Amino acid sequence: MGTLMRRLRREEEGYSLVIAMLLLAIMAVLLVVGLDAGTASLRQSSLSIEWSKALTVAEAGLNDSITRLGESRSAANPCNMSTSTVCTGGGGQYQVSWTQTGSKIVVTSVGYFPTKTSPTFTREVQATYEPVPAFRYALFSQTALDIKNGATITGDIYSDGQVSVGQNATICGSVLSSAGGVSLANGGQILKTNATLGCSGKSGKVWTGGPTGIVGSSQVVISGDAVAGAPSTTTCGSTSSTYAVTISGGGNFTVQGAAAACGMISGITGETSSTPGVTTTAPVPVTFPAFVFDPNNYPTASTDPLRLQCYPTGGITVPICGSNQSSTAIADFNAYLAAHKTSLTGTFAVWQASPQPMSSSTCSTASTTQICLDGITLSGDFTLVTNAPVDFGNTSTVSTTSSSVHADMAVVSTYHSASGTTCTTNGGDCSIYGQNSVEFDAGTVSDPADGVVGLLYTTGKMAFKNHPASQPPGDGALYAGSMDLKNGYDILYNARIERVLGFGTTYERTLWQELNV
């Protein structure tokens, strides 16, 4: 028995070696699997980096293109997609193409990493660029702003000076006066909402920074806050009649938000809180958008209906547009209008030598002193830039040739009246004027994408007479050095007009998409 047991023990002596070899084999397999997984992960990481680099290259193409086009809309494309030529940037190579219409530029860029001839990855992106927004107010005046009786303004209002709101005038938005006051005649309303015109989400706030503060008459309603602010150096007092919120005459003056004033608060009802005699800041002054005319900003392709057309048209030392002027520019352009006013579209620059005040006679395309836009109908977008006075005559509605056509209209006049002259709703030395009214056909009022949207801009004086009560308000915005609007003149702000070429120094990206995913 002892011999048998010893033999069995001797036969177990090789098991440890076998187990050790099995463990080494398993570890070797695991090591191979681990190394392969690491290699695959590293390769996947490298491919992911290269995929991202291809996008960086495509973005470099976008950035290079908009830089070139920002300097000149007629810039040459050094690496067009229709050629074999490539540009280098972002760690790879790219090709681009672009289209332009009006203020909008659409750039398409293909990025190749590392090269176009041997790409690991190719990515194609497209971006839309437009001028930075410059127009966010329905009405903007650098000095006093007078809104006459019965007007309906949908949108915010800003003035550096005094704002006068006439009887039964309605404003759905806010009213800011950085250095003046706001007076509201009987029945004047500043509202947060106006269901009839689709206005909602407004503040309904009146905020002033001038010594006359906020003064309301009978049946005035401010549905937001009423704040009579003051410069930081002002000594406030709850009995002071300056920088105050007060009522003029009898009746009810209702403030539905909070009332605060550097001076007194007197005669109002309905406010959620009342804090007179407290330090209240004035609105920060808003810079009037500056216009810079640069022919390079505009499309030049003969096939583009919005290409720049200049008056004078030739025969004068280049450049045609801008510094050079013609004694017949107004007459020449009015002749063009006479032939095209029923289907008007395009971009026009009209530079008159020594422009004169408007003639007191009826607006006519025979005029040699003012551009006459009386009775125009638009077949597409229309832009006019001029140093001359612009007269809309007795136009009731600027409409389009068809209900299926929508149009953006911008009229820019840099004309300034002579010292000592006046511009009122009865005419005079105005930069932009309408004998009775100028109205932009809003189409369906609740649809901001249709009809006509108009921007009228001048650093000089603007005035318009009465607007027929039967007509709906027009989509647009009015910006002027000073402004006088007579009874019933209505404006409905539309954000379609917030971006206009020549205002602002840069383009911003408004849309980005990748095309080959």
CSV table of C-alpha atoms in Angstrom, one decimal, residues 122-340:
chain,number,residue,atom,x,y,z
A,122,THR,CA,-14.4,65.5,-47.2
A,123,ARG,CA,-17.0,67.7,-45.5
A,124,GLU,CA,-19.3,70.3,-47.2
A,125,VAL,CA,-20.9,73.1,-45.3
A,126,GLN,CA,-23.1,76.1,-46.2
A,127,ALA,CA,-23.6,79.4,-44.4
A,128,THR,CA,-25.8,82.4,-44.9
A,129,TYR,CA,-24.5,85.8,-44.0
A,130,GLU,CA,-26.4,89.1,-43.6
A,131,PRO,CA,-25.6,92.6,-42.3
A,132,VAL,CA,-25.7,92.9,-38.5
A,133,PRO,CA,-29.2,94.1,-37.3
A,134,ALA,CA,-29.3,97.9,-37.1
A,135,PHE,CA,-33.1,98.7,-36.9
A,136,ARG,CA,-35.0,97.4,-34.0
A,137,TYR,CA,-37.4,100.4,-33.4
A,138,ALA,CA,-40.6,101.2,-35.2
A,139,LEU,CA,-39.8,105.0,-34.8
A,140,PHE,CA,-36.4,106.5,-34.0
A,141,SER,CA,-35.7,110.2,-33.7
A,142,GLN,CA,-32.5,112.0,-32.8
A,143,THR,CA,-34.4,115.0,-31.5
A,144,ALA,CA,-38.1,115.6,-30.6
A,145,LEU,CA,-40.7,113.1,-31.8
A,146,ASP,CA,-44.3,114.2,-32.3
A,147,ILE,CA,-46.9,111.5,-32.8
A,148,LYS,CA,-50.2,113.1,-33.7
A,149,ASN,CA,-53.8,112.2,-32.8
A,150,GLY,CA,-55.1,108.7,-33.6
A,151,ALA,CA,-51.9,107.1,-34.7
A,152,THR,CA,-51.3,103.4,-34.1
A,153,ILE,CA,-47.7,102.3,-33.7
A,154,THR,CA,-46.9,98.7,-33.2
A,155,GLY,CA,-43.3,98.4,-32.0
A,156,ASP,CA,-40.9,100.2,-29.7
A,157,ILE,CA,-40.2,103.9,-29.9
A,158,TYR,CA,-37.0,105.8,-29.1
A,159,SER,CA,-36.0,109.4,-29.1
A,160,ASP,CA,-33.1,111.4,-27.7
A,161,GLY,CA,-35.6,114.3,-27.1
A,162,GLN,CA,-39.1,115.0,-26.1
A,163,VAL,CA,-41.8,112.5,-27.2
A,164,SER,CA,-45.4,113.8,-27.6
A,165,VAL,CA,-48.2,111.2,-28.0
A,166,GLY,CA,-51.4,112.7,-29.4
A,167,GLN,CA,-55.0,112.1,-28.5
A,168,ASN,CA,-56.2,108.5,-28.8
A,169,ALA,CA,-52.9,107.4,-30.1
A,170,THR,CA,-52.0,103.8,-29.4
A,171,ILE,CA,-48.6,102.3,-29.0
A,172,CYS,CA,-48.1,98.6,-28.5
A,173,GLY,CA,-44.5,98.6,-27.3
A,174,SER,CA,-42.3,100.8,-25.2
A,175,VAL,CA,-41.4,104.5,-25.3
A,176,LEU,CA,-37.9,105.6,-24.3
A,177,SER,CA,-36.6,109.1,-24.2
A,178,SER,CA,-33.0,109.3,-23.1
A,179,ALA,CA,-32.8,113.0,-22.5
A,180,GLY,CA,-36.4,114.3,-22.8
A,181,GLY,CA,-39.8,113.6,-21.4
A,182,VAL,CA,-43.0,111.9,-22.6
A,183,SER,CA,-46.3,113.6,-22.7
A,184,LEU,CA,-49.5,111.7,-23.5
A,185,ALA,CA,-52.7,113.5,-24.5
A,186,ASN,CA,-56.2,112.4,-23.8
A,187,GLY,CA,-56.8,108.7,-24.5
A,188,GLY,CA,-53.2,107.9,-25.3
A,189,GLN,CA,-52.3,104.3,-24.6
A,190,ILE,CA,-49.0,102.4,-24.2
A,191,LEU,CA,-49.8,98.7,-24.3
A,192,LYS,CA,-48.2,95.3,-23.9
A,193,THR,CA,-50.6,93.6,-26.3
A,194,ASN,CA,-52.8,94.5,-29.2
A,195,ALA,CA,-54.7,91.4,-30.5
A,196,THR,CA,-56.0,93.2,-33.6
A,197,LEU,CA,-52.5,93.8,-34.9
A,198,GLY,CA,-51.0,90.6,-33.5
A,199,CYS,CA,-48.8,92.5,-31.0
A,200,SER,CA,-47.8,90.6,-27.9
A,201,GLY,CA,-44.9,90.2,-25.5
A,202,LYS,CA,-44.1,94.0,-25.3
A,203,SER,CA,-43.2,95.7,-22.1
A,204,GLY,CA,-45.7,98.6,-22.3
A,205,LYS,CA,-43.1,100.7,-20.5
A,206,VAL,CA,-42.5,104.4,-20.6
A,207,TRP,CA,-39.0,105.5,-19.4
A,208,THR,CA,-37.6,109.0,-19.6
A,209,GLY,CA,-34.4,110.8,-18.7
A,210,GLY,CA,-35.4,114.4,-19.1
A,211,PRO,CA,-36.6,117.0,-16.6
A,212,THR,CA,-40.2,117.1,-17.9
A,213,GLY,CA,-40.6,113.4,-16.9
A,214,ILE,CA,-43.9,111.7,-17.8
A,215,VAL,CA,-47.1,113.7,-18.0
A,216,GLY,CA,-50.4,112.1,-18.8
A,217,SER,CA,-53.8,113.5,-19.4
A,218,SER,CA,-57.4,112.1,-19.0
A,219,GLN,CA,-57.9,108.4,-19.9
A,220,VAL,CA,-54.2,107.7,-20.4
A,221,VAL,CA,-53.1,104.1,-19.9
A,222,ILE,CA,-49.6,102.8,-19.4
A,223,SER,CA,-49.9,99.0,-19.1
A,224,GLY,CA,-46.2,98.6,-18.1
A,225,ASP,CA,-43.9,100.5,-15.8
A,226,ALA,CA,-43.6,104.3,-15.7
A,227,VAL,CA,-40.1,105.4,-14.8
A,228,ALA,CA,-39.1,109.1,-14.7
A,229,GLY,CA,-35.3,108.7,-14.6
A,230,ALA,CA,-32.7,111.4,-14.2
A,231,PRO,CA,-28.9,111.9,-14.8
A,232,SER,CA,-26.8,110.5,-12.0
A,233,THR,CA,-25.8,113.9,-10.8
A,234,THR,CA,-29.4,114.9,-10.1
A,235,THR,CA,-30.6,115.5,-6.5
A,236,CYS,CA,-34.0,113.7,-6.2
A,237,GLY,CA,-36.9,114.7,-4.1
A,238,SER,CA,-40.4,113.3,-3.6
A,239,THR,CA,-42.0,116.8,-3.9
A,240,SER,CA,-40.0,117.9,-7.0
A,241,SER,CA,-41.9,118.6,-10.1
A,242,THR,CA,-39.0,117.8,-12.3
A,243,TYR,CA,-38.2,114.2,-13.3
A,244,ALA,CA,-41.7,113.4,-12.1
A,245,VAL,CA,-44.7,111.3,-13.1
A,246,THR,CA,-47.8,113.5,-13.0
A,247,ILE,CA,-51.3,114.1,-14.5
A,248,SER,CA,-52.2,117.2,-16.4
A,249,GLY,CA,-55.9,118.3,-16.0
A,250,GLY,CA,-58.6,116.0,-14.6
A,251,GLY,CA,-59.6,112.4,-15.4
A,252,ASN,CA,-57.8,109.2,-14.9
A,253,PHE,CA,-54.2,108.4,-15.6
A,254,THR,CA,-53.6,104.7,-15.1
A,255,VAL,CA,-50.3,102.9,-14.7
A,256,GLN,CA,-50.7,99.2,-14.5
A,257,GLY,CA,-47.0,98.4,-13.6
A,258,ALA,CA,-44.6,100.0,-11.1
A,259,ALA,CA,-44.2,103.8,-10.9
A,260,ALA,CA,-40.8,105.2,-10.0
A,261,ALA,CA,-39.5,108.8,-10.2
A,262,CYS,CA,-36.6,110.9,-9.2
A,263,GLY,CA,-39.3,113.6,-8.5
A,264,MET,CA,-42.9,113.4,-7.4
A,265,ILE,CA,-45.6,110.9,-8.4
A,266,SER,CA,-49.0,112.5,-8.4
A,267,GLY,CA,-52.4,111.9,-9.9
A,268,ILE,CA,-52.0,108.3,-11.2
A,269,THR,CA,-54.0,105.2,-10.2
A,270,GLY,CA,-53.6,101.5,-10.5
A,271,GLU,CA,-49.9,101.2,-10.1
A,272,THR,CA,-48.5,98.1,-8.4
A,273,SER,CA,-46.0,100.2,-6.5
A,274,SER,CA,-45.1,103.9,-6.2
A,275,THR,CA,-41.6,105.1,-5.3
A,276,PRO,CA,-41.2,108.9,-5.7
A,277,GLY,CA,-38.0,110.8,-4.9
A,278,VAL,CA,-35.7,107.8,-5.5
A,279,THR,CA,-32.6,107.6,-7.6
A,280,THR,CA,-33.7,106.3,-11.0
A,281,THR,CA,-31.4,106.1,-13.9
A,282,ALA,CA,-32.1,107.5,-17.3
A,283,PRO,CA,-32.2,105.3,-20.4
A,284,VAL,CA,-28.8,104.7,-22.0
A,285,PRO,CA,-28.7,106.8,-25.2
A,286,VAL,CA,-29.0,104.7,-28.3
A,287,THR,CA,-26.7,105.4,-31.2
A,288,PHE,CA,-28.4,106.4,-34.4
A,289,PRO,CA,-27.4,103.9,-37.0
A,290,ALA,CA,-24.7,105.3,-39.2
A,291,PHE,CA,-24.9,104.8,-43.0
A,292,VAL,CA,-21.7,104.4,-45.1
A,293,PHE,CA,-22.2,104.1,-48.8
A,294,ASP,CA,-19.7,101.7,-50.4
A,295,PRO,CA,-20.4,100.5,-54.0
A,296,ASN,CA,-18.5,97.3,-53.1
A,297,ASN,CA,-21.3,96.3,-50.7
A,298,TYR,CA,-23.7,95.8,-53.5
A,299,PRO,CA,-24.2,93.0,-56.1
A,300,THR,CA,-22.7,93.9,-59.5
A,301,ALA,CA,-23.7,90.9,-61.6
A,302,SER,CA,-25.8,92.0,-64.6
A,303,THR,CA,-28.2,89.1,-64.0
A,304,ASP,CA,-28.9,90.2,-60.4
A,305,PRO,CA,-32.1,92.4,-60.4
A,306,LEU,CA,-30.8,94.0,-57.2
A,307,ARG,CA,-27.4,95.1,-58.7
A,308,LEU,CA,-26.3,98.6,-58.1
A,309,GLN,CA,-27.4,101.2,-60.7
A,310,CYS,CA,-25.9,104.7,-60.3
A,311,TYR,CA,-27.0,108.2,-61.3
A,312,PRO,CA,-25.0,109.7,-62.9
A,313,THR,CA,-24.5,106.7,-65.1
A,314,GLY,CA,-21.2,107.5,-66.8
A,315,GLY,CA,-19.1,110.1,-68.5
A,316,ILE,CA,-17.6,111.3,-65.2
A,317,THR,CA,-14.3,110.3,-63.6
A,318,VAL,CA,-14.7,106.9,-61.9
A,319,PRO,CA,-15.9,105.8,-59.4
A,320,ILE,CA,-19.4,106.4,-60.8
A,321,CYS,CA,-21.2,106.1,-57.4
A,322,GLY,CA,-20.4,108.3,-54.4
A,323,SER,CA,-18.1,111.2,-54.5
A,324,ASN,CA,-18.9,112.2,-58.1
A,325,GLN,CA,-22.2,114.0,-58.6
A,326,SER,CA,-24.2,115.3,-61.5
A,327,SER,CA,-26.4,118.4,-61.9
A,328,THR,CA,-29.0,116.2,-63.7
A,329,ALA,CA,-29.0,113.1,-61.4
A,330,ILE,CA,-32.5,113.8,-60.0
A,331,ALA,CA,-34.0,114.5,-63.4
A,332,ASP,CA,-32.4,111.4,-64.9
A,333,PHE,CA,-33.6,109.1,-62.2
A,334,ASN,CA,-37.1,110.7,-62.2
A,335,ALA,CA,-37.3,109.9,-65.9
A,336,TYR,CA,-36.4,106.3,-65.1
A,337,LEU,CA,-39.1,106.2,-62.5
A,338,ALA,CA,-41.7,107.6,-64.9
A,339,ALA,CA,-41.0,104.6,-67.2
A,340,HIS,CA,-40.8,101.9,-64.4
